[in-house]
Structures are given as C-alpha cells and as structure tokens.
Short mmCIF file of C-alpha atoms in Angstrom, two decimals:
data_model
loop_
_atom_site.label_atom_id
_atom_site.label_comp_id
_atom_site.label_asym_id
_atom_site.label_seq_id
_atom_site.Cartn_x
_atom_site.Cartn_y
_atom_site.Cartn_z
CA UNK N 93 117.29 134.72 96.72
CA UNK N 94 118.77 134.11 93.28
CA UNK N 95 117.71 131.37 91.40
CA UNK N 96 119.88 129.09 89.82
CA UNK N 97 120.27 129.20 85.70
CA UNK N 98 120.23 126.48 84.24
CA UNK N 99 117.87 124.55 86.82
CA UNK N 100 119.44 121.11 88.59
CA UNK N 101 118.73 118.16 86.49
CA UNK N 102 115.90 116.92 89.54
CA UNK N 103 112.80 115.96 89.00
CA UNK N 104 111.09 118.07 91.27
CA UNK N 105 108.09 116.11 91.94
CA UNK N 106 110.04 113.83 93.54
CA UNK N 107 112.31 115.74 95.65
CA UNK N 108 108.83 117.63 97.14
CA UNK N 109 107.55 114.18 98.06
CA UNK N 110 111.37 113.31 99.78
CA UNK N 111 111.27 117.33 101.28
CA UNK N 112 107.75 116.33 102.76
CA UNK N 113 108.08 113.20 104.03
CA UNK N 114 111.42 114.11 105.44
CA UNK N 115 110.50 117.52 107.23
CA UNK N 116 107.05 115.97 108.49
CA UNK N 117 108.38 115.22 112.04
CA UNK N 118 111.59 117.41 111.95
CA UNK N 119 112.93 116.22 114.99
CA UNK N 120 112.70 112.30 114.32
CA UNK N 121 115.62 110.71 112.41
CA UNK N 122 115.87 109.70 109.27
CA UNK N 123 115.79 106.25 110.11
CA UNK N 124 112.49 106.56 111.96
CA UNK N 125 111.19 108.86 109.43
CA UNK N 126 112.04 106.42 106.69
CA UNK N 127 111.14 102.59 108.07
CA UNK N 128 107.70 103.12 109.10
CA UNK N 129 105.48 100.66 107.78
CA UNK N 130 103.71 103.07 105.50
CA UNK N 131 106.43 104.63 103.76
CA UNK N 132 108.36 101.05 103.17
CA UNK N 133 105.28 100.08 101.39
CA UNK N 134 104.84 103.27 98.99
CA UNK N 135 108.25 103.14 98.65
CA UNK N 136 108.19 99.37 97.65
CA UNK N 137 105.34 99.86 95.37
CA UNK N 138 107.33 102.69 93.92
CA UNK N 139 110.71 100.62 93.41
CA UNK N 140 108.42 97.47 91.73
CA UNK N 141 106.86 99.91 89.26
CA UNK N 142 109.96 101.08 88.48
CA UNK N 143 111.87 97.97 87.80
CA UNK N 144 108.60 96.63 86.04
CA UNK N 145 108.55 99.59 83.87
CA UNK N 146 112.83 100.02 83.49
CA UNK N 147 113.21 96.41 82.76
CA UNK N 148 110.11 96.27 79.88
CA UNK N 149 110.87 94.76 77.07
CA UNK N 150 114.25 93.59 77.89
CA UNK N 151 115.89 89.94 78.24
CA UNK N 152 116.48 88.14 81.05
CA UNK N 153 119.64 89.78 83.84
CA UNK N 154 122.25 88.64 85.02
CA UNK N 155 122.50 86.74 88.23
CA UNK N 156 123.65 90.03 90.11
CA UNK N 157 121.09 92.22 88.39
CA UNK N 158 118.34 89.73 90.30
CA UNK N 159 120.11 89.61 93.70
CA UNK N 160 120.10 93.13 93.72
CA UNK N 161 116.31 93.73 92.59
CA UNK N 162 115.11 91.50 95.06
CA UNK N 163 116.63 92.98 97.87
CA UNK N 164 113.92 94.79 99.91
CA UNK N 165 113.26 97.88 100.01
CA UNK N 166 114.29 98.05 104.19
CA UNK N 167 117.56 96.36 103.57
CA UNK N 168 118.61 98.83 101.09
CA UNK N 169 117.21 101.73 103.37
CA UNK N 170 118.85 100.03 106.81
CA UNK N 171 121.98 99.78 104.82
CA UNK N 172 121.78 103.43 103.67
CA UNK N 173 121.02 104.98 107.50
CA UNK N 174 123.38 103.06 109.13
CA UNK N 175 125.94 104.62 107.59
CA UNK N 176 128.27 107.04 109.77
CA UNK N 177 127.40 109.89 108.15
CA UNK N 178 123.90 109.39 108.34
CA UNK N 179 123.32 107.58 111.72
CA UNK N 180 121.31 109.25 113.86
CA UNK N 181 120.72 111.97 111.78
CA UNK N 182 117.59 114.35 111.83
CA UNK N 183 116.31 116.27 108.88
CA UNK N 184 116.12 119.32 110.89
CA UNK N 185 120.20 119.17 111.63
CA UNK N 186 121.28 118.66 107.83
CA UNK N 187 123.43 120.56 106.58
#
C-alpha cells in the first residue's frame, strides 16, 4: 500500500469517529446506523458547538441562514439517507 503525497485535506479525527460509528454494525444501514437516539444527540451537540463557535462574534443572519440552523439534526440526516443513492445502503456494501 502506497500512501498518498500530499495527504487529503481531512481532518482525520473526524473521519475515524464517522469510520467507527459507521463500521460498528456493518450489516445495518446507514440510516439505522445514523438515527439512533444516541448518535442524533452527539451529533446535535456537535452541530450546536459548531454553529456557536462558527457564528462568534458575528452579526445577526439572514432569514435563510436561521431556517437552515434550526433545522434538526434528523431532518438534515433523513433528508441525506433518503436519497437514491444512499437508500438502503450498508456500510459494508460501499463502494
């Protein structure tokens, strides 16, 4: 195996955490995997410390700025997995 040079631009502690939580239960989907009630809340206590730290010290948003930060972390995921290409998809079967 040949590594690549220069390195992807990922922050690799967060793709292990994605890898892990993903490849847990291999053979559930990704929908499964992803909207149980533990990982919606580290996941929404991860997207609120985000936008609390992304949005420090700046002025007020616009209108669609807010609609779209107070969606909820399941709609955004249920809208993501029930795309086609990810429907019923299991982490063991990506390619």
């Amino acid at each position: 195996i040949e590594l690549r040079n220069p390195p992807p631009p990922v922050n690799f502690t967060e793709w292990d955490g994605m890898i892990r939580l993903l490849f847990n239960r291999k053979n559930k989907t990704l929908r499964s995997v992803l909207m149980t009630k533990a990982t919606l809340k580290l996941l929404e206590q991860n997207r609120k410390t985000y936008l609390s730290l992304h949005h420090q010290g700046e002025s007020m948003q616009q209108d669609s700025d807010n609609e779209e930060e107070s969606k909820s972390v399941a709609s955004i995921l249920e809208d993501i997995v029930s795309q086609p290409q990810w429907k019923d998809k299991r982490a063991s079967k990506l390619s």
